[in-house]
C-alpha positions as MATLAB code, in Angstrom:
seq = 'MATTTADATRRHTPPPATAAEPPPRREVWLAAWPVTAVFILSNTATPLYVLWQKELGFSSGMLTVVFACYIVGLIAALLVAGVVSDRVGRKPVLLPALALGIVASVLFATAGSIVALAIARLLSGVAVGSIVSAGMAAVSDVAGPDRKRLAALLASTAMVLGAGLGPLLAGVLSETLPGPTVTVFLVEIALLALAVLVVVRMPLRRPAGLVPLFRGSVRLPGAWVRVPSVPRANRVHLLLGIVVFAPGITSTSFVLSLGPSLLVDLLGTTSRVVAGATAFVMFTAATAVQFAVRRLRVGVILSAGAASTVVAMAALALAVQLSSTPLLALAAVLAGAGQGMGQLGGLTLISAHVPAVRLAEANAALNVGGYVPAGLLPVAVGYLSDVVGLSRGTTVFSAVVAAAALAGGAVVLAHRRTTL';
ca = [
     -14.111  -12.279   58.319;
     -15.908   -9.334   56.759;
     -12.248   -7.120   56.993;
     -10.685  -10.041   55.107;
     -13.378  -10.191   52.352;
     -13.029   -6.414   51.813;
      -9.427   -6.486   51.725;
      -9.601   -9.061   49.354;
     -11.945   -7.133   46.638;
      -9.685   -4.179   47.252;
      -7.031   -6.416   46.118;
      -8.737   -7.587   43.119;
     -10.239   -4.475   41.904;
      -8.625   -2.788   39.387;
      -7.666    0.827   39.717;
     -10.483    3.487   38.122;
      -9.501    3.966   34.268;
      -8.008    7.132   33.406;
      -7.258    8.804   30.271;
      -4.070    7.686   28.633;
      -2.055   10.676   27.432;
      -1.605   10.599   23.816;
       1.663    9.834   22.747;
       4.169   12.894   21.052;
       3.561   13.853   17.327;
       6.924   12.480   16.700;
       5.735    8.887   17.849;
       2.802    8.881   15.333;
       5.371    9.964   12.452;
       8.099    7.135   13.530;
       5.189    4.806   13.839;
       4.692    5.166    9.946;
       7.977    4.238    9.004;
       7.547    0.489    8.907;
       5.228    1.290    6.135;
       7.648    3.290    4.115;
      10.277    1.046    4.327;
       8.336   -1.791    3.259;
       7.268    0.204    0.217;
      10.521    1.154   -0.847;
      11.069   -2.744   -1.675;
       7.607   -2.921   -3.177;
       8.923   -0.861   -6.463;
      12.592   -1.155   -5.733;
      12.765   -3.855   -8.920;
      10.936   -1.773  -11.198;
      13.846    0.338  -12.997;
      16.092   -3.077  -12.849;
      13.612   -4.929  -14.844;
      15.379   -3.779  -18.147;
      18.500   -5.502  -16.926;
      17.197   -8.852  -15.928;
      15.079   -8.998  -18.665;
      18.159   -8.487  -21.010;
      19.841  -10.848  -18.913;
      17.307  -13.765  -18.559;
      15.687  -13.409  -21.937;
      11.707  -12.986  -20.659;
       9.005  -11.219  -22.685;
       6.810   -8.189  -21.926;
       4.030  -10.561  -20.838;
       5.993  -12.798  -18.356;
       7.448   -9.300  -16.938;
       3.941   -8.582  -15.817;
       3.508  -12.151  -14.566;
       6.499  -11.452  -12.093;
       4.708   -7.948  -11.349;
       1.392  -10.087  -10.881;
       3.096  -12.429   -8.387;
       3.776   -9.554   -6.180;
      -0.131   -8.741   -6.266;
      -0.789  -12.317   -5.501;
       1.199  -12.700   -2.693;
      -0.284   -9.002   -1.554;
      -3.914  -10.236   -2.116;
      -3.236  -13.779   -0.436;
      -1.651  -11.817    3.187;
      -4.635   -9.324    2.808;
      -6.772  -12.322    3.433;
      -5.446  -13.232    6.890;
      -2.870  -10.362    8.169;
      -6.333   -7.809    8.885;
      -7.838  -10.487   10.758;
      -4.785  -11.963   12.392;
      -4.118   -8.159   13.300;
      -7.410   -7.289   14.779;
      -7.262  -10.750   16.972;
      -3.551  -11.309   18.570;
      -1.903   -7.496   17.651;
       0.119   -5.742   15.306;
       3.080   -6.661   16.550;
       2.636  -10.253   15.684;
       2.070   -9.431   11.804;
       4.497   -6.508   11.356;
       7.728   -8.416   12.664;
       7.686  -11.342   10.304;
       6.279   -9.080    7.589;
       9.536   -7.456    7.716;
      11.702  -10.379    8.389;
       9.669  -11.385    4.810;
      10.989   -8.147    3.631;
      14.340   -8.808    4.244;
      14.043  -12.494    2.596;
      12.674  -11.232   -0.703;
      15.652   -8.285   -0.962;
      17.870  -10.871   -0.419;
      16.434  -13.243   -3.262;
      16.349  -10.012   -5.679;
      20.008   -9.337   -4.696;
      21.477  -12.796   -5.882;
      18.624  -13.702   -9.050;
      19.816  -15.698  -11.609;
      16.505  -17.033  -12.990;
      13.165  -15.992  -13.542;
      11.867  -18.210  -10.909;
      13.665  -16.445   -8.564;
      12.681  -13.189   -9.296;
       8.906  -14.428   -9.233;
       9.458  -15.853   -5.740;
      11.251  -12.894   -4.671;
       8.089  -10.906   -6.061;
       5.763  -13.142   -4.141;
       7.337  -12.795   -0.681;
       7.495   -8.896   -1.013;
       4.010   -8.806   -1.841;
       3.118  -10.883    1.193;
       4.993   -8.581    3.331;
       3.216   -5.388    1.618;
      -0.178   -7.148    2.061;
       0.907   -7.794    5.748;
       1.942   -3.689    6.443;
      -0.772   -2.650    4.309;
      -3.185   -4.457    7.103;
      -1.554   -4.051    9.951;
       1.127   -1.286    9.678;
      -1.504    1.263    8.780;
      -4.131    0.168   11.472;
      -0.914    0.667   13.822;
      -0.183    4.093   12.707;
      -3.869    4.745   13.920;
      -3.553    2.769   16.919;
      -0.427    5.058   18.178;
      -1.919    8.020   16.829;
      -5.392    7.359   18.955;
      -8.959    8.614   18.773;
      -8.062   12.203   18.271;
      -6.138   11.984   15.583;
      -7.743    9.827   12.738;
      -7.210   12.225   10.080;
      -3.702   12.782   10.625;
      -3.311    8.847   11.110;
      -4.574    8.202    7.494;
      -2.720   11.229    5.959;
       0.432    9.803    7.270;
       0.004    6.065    6.974;
      -1.176    7.272    2.910;
       1.346    9.204    2.588;
       4.300    6.711    3.883;
       3.060    4.247    1.120;
       3.171    6.566   -1.777;
       6.247    8.042   -0.552;
       8.208    4.688   -0.107;
       6.736    3.164   -3.478;
       8.397    6.399   -4.873;
      11.689    6.254   -3.242;
      12.129    2.612   -4.052;
      12.376    3.229   -8.005;
      14.431    6.247   -7.381;
      17.068    4.464   -5.038;
      17.561    1.669   -7.676;
      17.662    3.828  -10.861;
      20.201    6.123   -9.263;
      22.674    2.894   -7.495;
      22.319    0.880  -10.411;
      23.703    3.598  -12.421;
      26.458    5.039   -9.833;
      27.764    1.980   -8.051;
      28.899   -1.390   -8.884;
      26.167   -4.401   -8.811;
      23.410   -2.737  -10.359;
      21.232   -5.528   -9.120;
      22.934   -6.180   -5.907;
      23.801   -2.683   -3.855;
      20.014   -1.003   -3.656;
      18.660   -4.387   -2.056;
      21.804   -4.368    0.883;
      20.502   -0.634    1.239;
      16.774   -2.069    1.836;
      17.982   -4.833    4.160;
      19.270   -2.022    6.161;
      16.386    0.110    6.199;
      14.071   -2.956    6.952;
      16.280   -3.641   10.065;
      15.727   -0.258   11.251;
      11.796   -0.358   10.560;
      12.159   -3.611   12.861;
      13.885   -1.646   15.717;
      10.870    0.871   15.404;
       8.204   -1.942   15.343;
       9.730   -3.429   18.511;
       9.675   -0.088   20.667;
       6.348    1.278   19.387;
       3.898    1.720   21.883;
       1.074   -0.441   21.068;
      -1.775   -2.000   22.907;
      -3.553   -5.416   23.421;
      -6.246   -5.321   20.750;
      -9.602   -4.538   22.597;
     -13.237   -5.821   22.354;
     -11.788   -9.878   22.013;
     -13.961  -12.898   22.796;
     -12.196  -15.219   25.149;
     -11.333  -18.846   23.249;
      -9.210  -20.793   25.916;
      -6.448  -19.895   28.152;
      -3.861  -18.259   26.709;
      -5.666  -17.265   23.785;
      -8.565  -14.992   22.017;
     -10.069  -14.632   19.113;
     -13.005  -12.375   17.707;
     -16.128  -14.143   15.744;
     -15.665  -15.745   12.157;
     -12.845  -17.512   10.189;
      -9.296  -16.388   10.238;
      -8.878  -16.510    6.238;
     -11.547  -14.966    4.917;
     -12.328  -12.473    2.100;
     -11.703   -8.766    4.346;
     -15.210   -7.130    5.108;
     -16.493   -4.750    7.056;
     -19.734   -4.122    9.235;
     -22.545   -3.839    7.378;
     -23.018    0.204    8.237;
     -19.645    0.772    6.786;
     -20.238   -0.829    3.854;
     -20.925    2.349    1.851;
     -17.664    3.656    3.126;
     -15.651    0.754    1.648;
     -17.364    1.097   -1.757;
     -16.627    4.693   -2.171;
     -12.855    4.326   -1.373;
     -12.592    1.357   -3.798;
     -14.153    2.858   -6.695;
     -11.465    5.711   -6.802;
      -8.698    4.278   -5.351;
      -8.749    1.251   -7.515;
      -8.479    2.886  -10.987;
      -5.933    5.179   -9.566;
      -3.466    2.295   -8.436;
      -4.151    0.381  -11.590;
      -2.960    3.235  -13.365;
       0.122    3.515  -11.180;
       1.230    0.029  -11.742;
       0.910   -0.251  -15.026;
       3.382    2.498  -15.249;
       5.410    0.346  -12.435;
       5.490   -2.726  -14.552;
       5.557   -1.572  -18.335;
       7.109    2.058  -17.988;
      10.343    0.887  -18.401;
       9.642   -0.915  -21.806;
       7.404    2.035  -22.773;
      10.217    4.561  -22.217;
      12.553    1.638  -23.956;
      10.381    0.963  -27.404;
       8.795    4.184  -27.654;
      10.819    6.764  -26.222;
      14.012    5.510  -27.371;
      15.804    5.992  -23.589;
      17.481    2.828  -21.685;
      17.988    5.118  -18.519;
      17.380    3.436  -15.225;
      17.691    6.806  -13.800;
      14.771    8.123  -16.185;
      12.903    5.118  -15.055;
      12.908    5.108  -11.573;
      12.813    9.650  -11.792;
       9.510    8.551  -13.767;
       7.943    6.170  -10.705;
       9.543    8.852   -7.754;
       7.625   11.977   -9.399;
       4.600    9.700   -9.803;
       4.306    8.924   -6.090;
       6.015   12.333   -5.318;
       2.712   14.057   -6.689;
       0.536   11.249   -4.566;
       2.214   12.200   -1.520;
       2.356   16.049   -1.973;
      -1.429   16.299   -3.563;
      -2.543   14.165   -0.063;
      -0.810   17.245    2.289;
      -2.390   19.680   -0.394;
      -5.837   18.330   -0.107;
      -5.880   16.866    3.562;
      -8.471   19.948    4.877;
     -10.918   19.479    2.135;
     -14.229   16.838    2.751;
     -13.612   13.748    1.828;
     -16.248   13.711   -1.005;
     -14.223   16.459   -2.902;
     -10.977   14.491   -2.864;
     -12.483   11.316   -3.697;
     -14.152   13.228   -6.858;
     -10.813   15.138   -7.631;
      -8.974   11.324   -7.592;
     -11.360    9.945  -10.008;
     -11.090   13.018  -12.448;
      -7.339   13.343  -12.103;
      -6.950    9.502  -13.077;
      -9.209    9.905  -16.057;
      -7.232   12.733  -17.168;
      -4.121   10.859  -16.778;
      -5.395    8.149  -19.247;
      -6.018   10.556  -22.051;
      -2.356   12.092  -21.517;
      -1.058    8.204  -21.596;
      -2.833    7.225  -24.585;
      -1.714   10.851  -26.374;
       1.878   10.130  -24.944;
       2.023    6.350  -26.924;
       0.655    8.355  -29.729;
       2.942   11.112  -30.367;
       5.987    9.778  -28.759;
       5.907   12.394  -25.914;
       7.737   11.999  -23.017;
       6.507   15.443  -21.779;
       2.712   14.173  -21.888;
       4.217   10.916  -20.337;
       5.409   12.651  -17.544;
       2.234   14.373  -17.561;
       0.337   10.893  -17.191;
       2.486    9.648  -14.511;
       1.744   12.544  -12.134;
      -1.504   12.891  -13.063;
      -2.247    8.995  -11.951;
       0.170    9.130   -8.896;
      -2.348   12.245   -7.879;
      -5.733    9.953   -8.495;
      -4.529    7.552   -6.564;
      -2.995    9.079   -3.615;
      -6.637   11.017   -3.841;
      -8.420    7.933   -3.555;
      -6.209    6.468   -1.194;
      -6.419    9.178    1.705;
     -10.332    9.567    1.011;
     -10.661    5.546    1.300;
      -8.759    5.693    4.529;
     -10.143    8.847    5.905;
     -13.818    7.105    6.170;
     -12.441    3.960    7.138;
     -10.624    5.663   10.018;
     -13.797    7.682   10.599;
     -16.205    5.157   10.703;
     -15.186    1.503   10.967;
     -14.680    0.246   14.833;
     -11.143    0.051   15.970;
     -11.300   -3.799   16.699;
     -12.165   -4.142   12.664;
      -9.619   -1.727   11.470;
      -6.675   -3.746    9.712;
      -9.349   -6.091    7.964;
     -10.905   -2.715    6.994;
      -7.535   -1.782    5.557;
      -7.209   -5.036    3.956;
     -10.106   -4.955    2.278;
      -9.762   -1.385    0.805;
      -6.298   -2.624   -0.885;
      -8.009   -6.038   -2.148;
     -10.717   -4.003   -3.734;
      -7.626   -1.637   -5.325;
      -5.076   -4.166   -6.025;
      -7.314   -7.154   -7.689;
      -7.515   -4.648  -10.907;
      -4.420   -3.317  -10.522;
      -2.710   -7.075  -11.094;
      -4.982   -8.488  -13.821;
      -5.063   -5.668  -16.316;
      -1.654   -5.051  -16.869;
      -1.011   -8.435  -17.134;
      -3.857   -8.729  -19.645;
      -1.862   -5.538  -21.353;
       1.291   -6.978  -21.212;
       0.135  -10.356  -23.158;
      -1.791   -8.077  -25.546;
       1.360   -5.857  -26.017;
       3.013   -8.832  -27.424;
       0.279   -9.531  -29.777;
      -0.731   -5.859  -31.029;
       2.376   -4.232  -29.738;
       2.771   -1.635  -26.528;
       1.445    1.355  -28.072;
      -2.361   -0.358  -28.828;
      -1.989   -2.093  -25.808;
      -1.400    0.822  -23.585;
      -4.377    2.796  -25.529;
      -6.849   -0.014  -24.653;
      -5.838    0.151  -20.833;
      -6.448    3.618  -20.973;
      -9.515    3.573  -22.216;
     -11.014    0.522  -19.683;
      -9.203    2.565  -16.482;
     -10.554    6.029  -17.781;
     -14.046    4.079  -18.015;
     -13.632    2.856  -14.584;
     -12.514    6.271  -13.044;
     -15.450    8.094  -14.536;
     -17.772    5.256  -12.910;
     -16.126    5.542   -9.796;
     -16.484    9.435   -9.733;
     -20.108    9.123  -10.597;
     -20.781    6.893   -7.486;
     -19.108    9.355   -5.147;
     -21.046   12.314   -6.675;
     -24.363   10.166   -6.107;
     -23.444    9.399   -2.279;
     -22.079   13.227   -1.766;
     -25.079   14.324    0.048;
     -25.875   11.636    1.797;
     -22.829    9.834    2.947;
     -19.684   12.340    2.709;
];
């Protein structure tokens, strides 16, 4: 009997834990591809708005409403996707998000009304919000605890690189190939299908630290749908990311939503390649600056991000007053750099300090803090511009965002010695 009990104990005792071998670095880079693919979709429509505006006949105010549908979908996803991803795993969130991206691409390619465009933007926002939460956390999961800064860098640059490639592809393909509002979305469907394959083979483990609820199901304490948050000890880390990231992404959102109209009304160019290239240069700057500053202390990165956004808004205001293309380009580059550094700093703080079981929710919280003003301010300026003109509306926007960036920089400086 004693022998039988010992045998049973041996059969049911798990083998001793061994340290898992970290995956090859190429696996970490590949894990960032779904983020890039979905963010290509996020801004693909930017240079095409001028075409749709001409065909469907809607105002600058309505154009910013279509853009805001994207923000609504994104924020709605952020309220759910981070929590769900931390509880049930990354893949159950990533795969439906990629499927929604494909549906949104089909709607964009066949859009014949403002309603269709709004629905497509809404679905693309849901896809992006889900990827922001689960996709960026998946990069950290694949990278492992010893590569946290690399994971933050790759997740952040994947986002901004995709955001820049989308409008560039749309601008070039719409000017050079038939079907100016169709071809680029067919390409995007192929890119998203490739991302599905990457997610399917991604080496992800089941989330750790889960609490059993009933057979076959697990959960963490708290509601499934809620405003994303972080543990109390990490709130300052989240705040320091938001106060710089929010003004930065608000400035780039303005360029994405009203940039093509600004090029047409003030600078006299209708080229979709120019519109797409402007967005591409902006996000290329956001990508490049993150690699350039990646070894600096987080406090320095955040302070530089705030300063870059302030200077960007000054250049934007001057650009519309002087009808200057070089100043507009400079504003776009500096705005991209401001977003990039704010985003990298925020993600680095979260990755380094927030527990792994709350990581996707923390990513969602950072992006809610950034995308709420990024959705509201451009819409307000779009309607204000219909009343007072695009030049005055842009000047007001520049002043508000510059003030917010200055305040964010002051908050970072106040915490540099105690937190950063």
